[in-house]
Structure formats: C-alpha cells, structure tokens
Short mmCIF file of C-alpha atoms in Angstrom, two decimals:
data_model
loop_
_atom_site.label_atom_id
_atom_site.label_comp_id
_atom_site.label_asym_id
_atom_site.label_seq_id
_atom_site.Cartn_x
_atom_site.Cartn_y
_atom_site.Cartn_z
CA ALA A 325 66.57 -44.71 81.85
CA GLN A 326 69.79 -46.70 81.91
CA THR A 327 70.71 -48.79 84.84
CA VAL A 328 74.07 -50.36 85.98
CA THR A 329 74.00 -53.58 88.14
CA GLN A 330 77.05 -55.09 89.94
CA SER A 331 75.97 -58.29 91.74
CA GLN A 332 78.88 -58.74 93.86
CA PRO A 333 78.84 -56.41 96.85
CA GLU A 334 82.26 -57.93 98.06
CA MET A 335 85.28 -60.12 96.21
CA SER A 336 88.35 -61.49 97.69
CA VAL A 337 91.66 -62.70 96.03
CA GLN A 338 94.87 -63.93 96.97
CA GLU A 339 97.87 -61.79 95.78
CA ALA A 340 98.99 -62.83 92.19
CA GLU A 341 95.79 -64.62 91.36
CA THR A 342 93.10 -63.68 88.94
CA VAL A 343 89.66 -62.07 89.65
CA THR A 344 86.75 -61.35 87.81
CA LEU A 345 84.17 -58.47 88.55
CA SER A 346 80.85 -58.53 87.06
CA CYS A 347 78.43 -55.85 85.64
CA THR A 348 75.46 -55.68 83.70
CA TYR A 349 73.68 -52.79 82.00
CA ASP A 350 70.20 -52.11 80.60
CA THR A 351 69.94 -49.62 77.44
CA SER A 352 68.00 -49.50 74.36
CA GLU A 353 70.68 -47.47 72.72
CA ASN A 354 73.30 -48.48 70.36
CA ASN A 355 76.10 -45.96 70.98
CA TYR A 356 77.42 -45.79 74.33
CA TYR A 357 80.76 -45.92 76.57
CA LEU A 358 81.52 -48.22 79.47
CA PHE A 359 83.99 -47.60 82.20
CA TRP A 360 85.56 -49.17 85.13
CA TYR A 361 86.55 -46.95 87.91
CA LYS A 362 88.41 -47.54 91.09
CA GLN A 363 88.40 -46.05 94.35
CA PRO A 364 91.10 -46.91 96.85
CA PRO A 365 90.71 -46.25 100.63
CA SER A 366 91.83 -42.65 99.86
CA ARG A 367 88.63 -42.45 98.09
CA GLN A 368 90.13 -40.81 95.12
CA MET A 369 88.09 -42.19 91.79
CA ILE A 370 90.59 -43.33 89.29
CA LEU A 371 89.77 -44.65 85.70
CA VAL A 372 90.90 -48.38 85.16
CA ILE A 373 89.52 -48.97 81.63
CA ARG A 374 87.05 -47.83 79.04
CA GLN A 375 85.13 -49.58 76.18
CA GLU A 376 83.25 -47.88 73.33
CA ALA A 377 80.31 -49.92 72.38
CA TYR A 378 80.96 -49.82 68.81
CA LYS A 379 84.45 -51.56 69.15
CA GLN A 380 84.09 -55.38 69.20
CA GLN A 381 87.74 -55.65 70.49
CA ASN A 382 87.76 -55.97 74.31
CA ALA A 383 89.76 -53.13 75.95
CA THR A 384 92.92 -54.14 77.88
CA GLU A 385 95.16 -52.07 80.09
CA ASN A 386 98.12 -53.88 81.46
CA ARG A 387 96.81 -56.25 83.97
CA PHE A 388 93.15 -55.29 83.55
CA SER A 389 90.89 -56.42 80.81
CA VAL A 390 87.39 -56.42 79.88
CA ASN A 391 84.87 -58.85 78.52
CA PHE A 392 82.44 -56.94 76.55
CA GLN A 393 79.43 -58.81 75.62
CA LYS A 394 77.05 -56.36 73.91
CA ALA A 395 74.03 -58.56 73.23
CA ALA A 396 73.95 -59.72 76.58
CA LYS A 397 74.66 -56.22 77.81
CA SER A 398 77.65 -57.48 79.98
CA PHE A 399 80.67 -55.73 80.89
CA SER A 400 82.97 -57.72 83.25
CA LEU A 401 86.46 -56.65 84.44
CA LYS A 402 89.27 -59.35 84.73
CA ILE A 403 92.42 -58.15 86.98
CA SER A 404 95.32 -60.65 86.25
CA ASP A 405 98.27 -61.02 88.99
CA SER A 406 96.33 -59.12 91.55
CA GLN A 407 98.25 -56.93 93.66
CA LEU A 408 97.86 -55.51 97.13
CA GLY A 409 97.51 -52.06 95.66
CA ASP A 410 94.44 -53.30 93.93
CA THR A 411 92.33 -53.47 97.14
CA ALA A 412 89.51 -50.80 96.51
CA MET A 413 86.05 -50.38 95.54
CA TYR A 414 85.52 -50.66 91.81
CA PHE A 415 82.55 -49.11 90.21
CA CYS A 416 81.28 -49.99 86.70
CA ALA A 417 79.71 -47.05 84.75
CA PHE A 418 77.61 -46.28 81.65
CA LEU A 419 77.77 -43.12 79.45
CA GLN A 420 75.25 -42.17 76.82
CA PRO A 421 76.35 -39.32 74.74
CA ASP A 422 74.04 -36.60 74.19
CA ALA A 423 71.61 -36.18 71.30
CA GLY A 424 74.23 -34.05 69.55
CA GLY A 425 76.76 -36.84 69.47
CA THR A 426 79.40 -35.13 71.70
CA SER A 427 81.10 -36.62 74.33
CA TYR A 428 79.02 -34.68 77.05
CA GLY A 429 76.83 -37.02 78.92
CA LYS A 430 75.69 -38.45 82.25
CA LEU A 431 77.77 -41.20 83.97
CA THR A 432 75.53 -43.82 85.54
CA PHE A 433 77.32 -45.87 88.12
CA GLY A 434 76.73 -49.21 89.50
CA GLN A 435 76.48 -49.89 93.46
CA GLY A 436 80.23 -50.86 93.51
CA THR A 437 82.25 -54.24 94.45
CA ILE A 438 84.75 -54.04 97.30
CA LEU A 439 87.69 -56.07 96.28
CA THR A 440 90.15 -57.25 99.00
CA VAL A 441 93.60 -58.45 97.95
CA HIS A 442 95.01 -60.78 100.54
CA PRO A 443 98.84 -61.49 100.83
CA ASP B 603 100.37 -30.10 87.49
CA GLY B 604 96.89 -30.30 85.98
CA GLY B 605 94.27 -31.54 88.05
CA ILE B 606 91.05 -31.05 90.04
CA THR B 607 91.16 -29.65 93.32
CA GLN B 608 88.21 -29.67 95.82
CA SER B 609 88.07 -27.79 99.19
CA PRO B 610 87.63 -28.21 101.90
CA LYS B 611 88.46 -31.91 102.29
CA TYR B 612 86.23 -31.88 105.43
CA LEU B 613 83.50 -29.63 106.23
CA PHE B 614 80.91 -29.69 109.26
CA ARG B 615 77.72 -27.72 109.11
CA LYS B 616 75.00 -27.00 111.56
CA GLU B 617 71.49 -27.72 110.63
CA GLY B 618 69.84 -24.87 108.87
CA GLN B 619 72.97 -23.59 107.25
CA ASN B 620 73.93 -23.23 103.91
CA VAL B 621 77.40 -24.22 102.77
CA THR B 622 79.36 -24.15 99.44
CA LEU B 623 82.00 -26.71 98.41
CA SER B 624 84.55 -25.49 95.92
CA CYS B 625 85.74 -27.22 92.86
CA GLU B 626 88.33 -25.86 90.45
CA GLN B 627 90.03 -27.49 87.57
CA ASN B 628 93.08 -26.47 85.27
CA LEU B 629 92.46 -29.16 82.73
CA ASN B 630 90.81 -26.60 80.29
CA HIS B 631 87.84 -29.03 80.27
CA ASP B 632 84.39 -27.75 79.10
CA ALA B 633 82.18 -30.10 81.16
CA MET B 634 82.03 -30.27 84.97
CA TYR B 635 79.88 -32.43 87.27
CA TRP B 636 79.02 -32.87 90.99
CA TYR B 637 78.11 -36.20 92.32
CA ARG B 638 77.17 -37.39 95.99
CA GLN B 639 78.36 -40.74 97.36
CA ASP B 640 76.77 -42.32 100.32
CA PRO B 641 78.17 -45.34 102.27
CA GLY B 642 78.08 -48.53 100.41
CA GLN B 643 76.62 -46.95 97.36
CA GLY B 644 77.55 -45.74 93.84
CA LEU B 645 77.87 -42.04 92.78
CA ARG B 646 74.70 -40.24 92.07
CA LEU B 647 74.64 -37.20 89.75
CA ILE B 648 73.41 -33.83 91.36
CA TYR B 649 74.25 -31.19 88.67
CA TYR B 650 76.54 -30.86 85.44
CA SER B 651 77.42 -28.18 83.18
CA GLN B 652 78.76 -28.08 79.56
CA ILE B 653 79.72 -24.31 79.32
CA VAL B 654 79.76 -21.28 81.41
CA ASN B 655 76.70 -19.81 82.47
CA ASP B 656 74.83 -23.02 81.61
CA PHE B 657 74.06 -26.07 83.87
CA GLN B 658 71.48 -28.72 84.03
CA LYS B 659 69.76 -30.81 86.90
CA GLY B 660 70.95 -34.24 87.56
CA ASP B 661 69.12 -37.01 89.15
CA ILE B 662 69.17 -35.51 92.87
CA ALA B 663 69.23 -31.89 92.49
CA GLU B 664 66.77 -31.00 95.07
CA GLY B 665 68.32 -28.88 97.84
CA TYR B 666 71.60 -27.96 95.83
CA SER B 667 72.22 -25.01 93.76
CA VAL B 668 75.37 -24.63 91.55
CA SER B 669 77.08 -21.60 89.32
CA ARG B 670 79.38 -21.70 86.51
CA GLU B 671 80.60 -18.11 86.03
CA LYS B 672 84.12 -19.45 84.98
CA LYS B 673 85.54 -22.34 82.79
CA GLU B 674 87.45 -23.66 85.73
CA SER B 675 85.08 -23.32 88.60
CA PHE B 676 81.89 -25.12 89.33
CA PRO B 677 81.00 -24.35 93.16
CA LEU B 678 78.05 -26.46 94.80
CA THR B 679 75.96 -24.96 97.57
CA VAL B 680 74.16 -27.38 99.68
CA THR B 681 71.18 -25.54 101.16
CA SER B 682 69.13 -26.01 104.23
CA ALA B 683 66.32 -27.55 102.05
CA GLN B 684 68.61 -30.69 101.56
CA LYS B 685 67.06 -33.06 104.08
CA ASN B 686 70.00 -35.31 104.42
CA PRO B 687 73.24 -33.60 103.36
CA THR B 688 75.69 -35.81 105.12
CA ALA B 689 77.69 -37.40 102.34
CA PHE B 690 81.03 -37.68 100.24
CA TYR B 691 81.00 -35.13 97.54
CA LEU B 692 82.94 -35.47 94.47
CA CYS B 693 83.50 -33.19 91.67
CA ALA B 694 84.59 -34.01 88.02
CA SER B 695 85.48 -32.66 84.61
CA SER B 696 85.45 -33.92 81.31
CA PRO B 697 86.93 -32.80 77.78
CA LEU B 698 84.58 -32.66 74.93
CA TRP B 699 87.32 -33.59 72.33
CA GLY B 700 90.81 -35.22 72.08
CA ILE B 701 92.32 -38.60 72.96
CA SER B 702 90.19 -38.57 76.56
CA TYR B 703 87.07 -37.31 75.41
CA ASN B 704 84.12 -38.58 77.58
CA GLU B 705 86.50 -39.73 80.15
CA GLN B 706 85.59 -37.91 83.44
CA PHE B 707 88.54 -37.00 85.83
CA PHE B 708 87.57 -36.62 89.59
CA GLY B 709 88.74 -34.50 92.53
CA PRO B 710 89.55 -35.92 95.79
CA GLY B 711 86.25 -35.11 97.29
CA THR B 712 84.83 -33.42 100.27
CA ARG B 713 83.15 -34.95 103.21
CA LEU B 714 80.23 -32.92 104.60
CA THR B 715 78.94 -33.76 107.98
CA VAL B 716 75.73 -31.99 109.29
CA LEU B 717 76.19 -31.71 113.18
#
C-alpha cells in the first residue's frame, strides 16, 4: 500500500517570504500522480498543483512550485512571496491509476501541514 | 456554475440513528468519492464509484453505505454500526478524461456530530 508522509505538522512564514513544505511517499509503482491540496479555514479543499511522475520537469503554478525527486520519492512544495491568504492546511496526496490505465484511482493523503503566514 | 454541493453543512445525530449525507455534482464527472476527515488528520477514503450502480469500498467502509443511482448523485449513509461517526465528511468527483483527468474536485463538506 502506498503511504504519504508529511513530517512538518506546523510551519510559519512572514508575509512575502518563501517557505517549503516537505512530503515523502512510498510506492513500488512507476506511473502515478502527485498533488498538493490546500484547505483554508473554510475547509474547502482546493487543488494547488499536480505532478505526473513521468514528467521530469517540476510543475509550477504562479507562486507555487514543486521539487519532485522521483528516485528519493520526495515531493516538496515551495511557496514564494507568501500571502496572508496562503494560511491553510496543506495536504500532499498520491494517486495510483487503476490497472486499466485510466485516471480513476484512490487518493492517499498525508497528515497535513498547517501553514501560518504572519503579517 | 458547475460544482459539487453537499448538504446539510452541519448535521446532528442521536446515537443509534442512521443519517444520510447528500452529494450532488453537475460537472458531468464519472467518478465520485467520499472521504472522512478527523481533527488534525488527513482524509481517509470511505467509498468510491466509477459508474452508475457500481461502487467499491475504500479504506474505512465499515459502518457506511452508499448508492449511485444517478451519475450526478452519490449519497452516503452513516449507519448506527459506525462506532465513532463524529467527523467532517467530504465528497469529491473527478473526470476520467480531458485536461483535468485524475484531478479530484471537492465539495464544501458536512460536519456530522453525534449527540
């Protein structure tokens, strides 16, 4: 079974600074997908960024970027120019496609990291 | 606007009662999922469904049941057999093709409290 580990229960950062959230995972598969989700105080889960394992290039979405190290099974999230609205719990998630190769599959979540951005 | 709706937002249940949480989506997604979130923890999968009239157990299905009679709807029933049902429940859906394939979109959640 796949496992996802987020070793930082809480992090804090000053507004406009950069912060990196860590995530490691365990799998014997070669084809999979990785995600970072954000859950603000409203508790609405929002997708931040996604990475396909077959792509060597790290994904970026505006101020958010990842450092995907496939051999090390590491998938960290970097938030640049942190904003007060980034305050949330962040979840790393792993998806293993089903045997038929479709996208249908089970998401496995890490325990989450609470990020607080201070003014 | 396309999206996922869950109702009610807050639900209170007496011990021994079954309750049903609603989840509706108008995104034309084939797959739908139910997750449970406990304080300070990640999400755990309860049930998931790829097509109408078919669904599979997730990691913590005991004490729960689902149905998928329509593509748009995936209600979750929390039965009296669920020993610790107080939690936050999230419904999600995902397309099986297209630019957003394998991305799961989440509803706003239902907070269930057992009195």
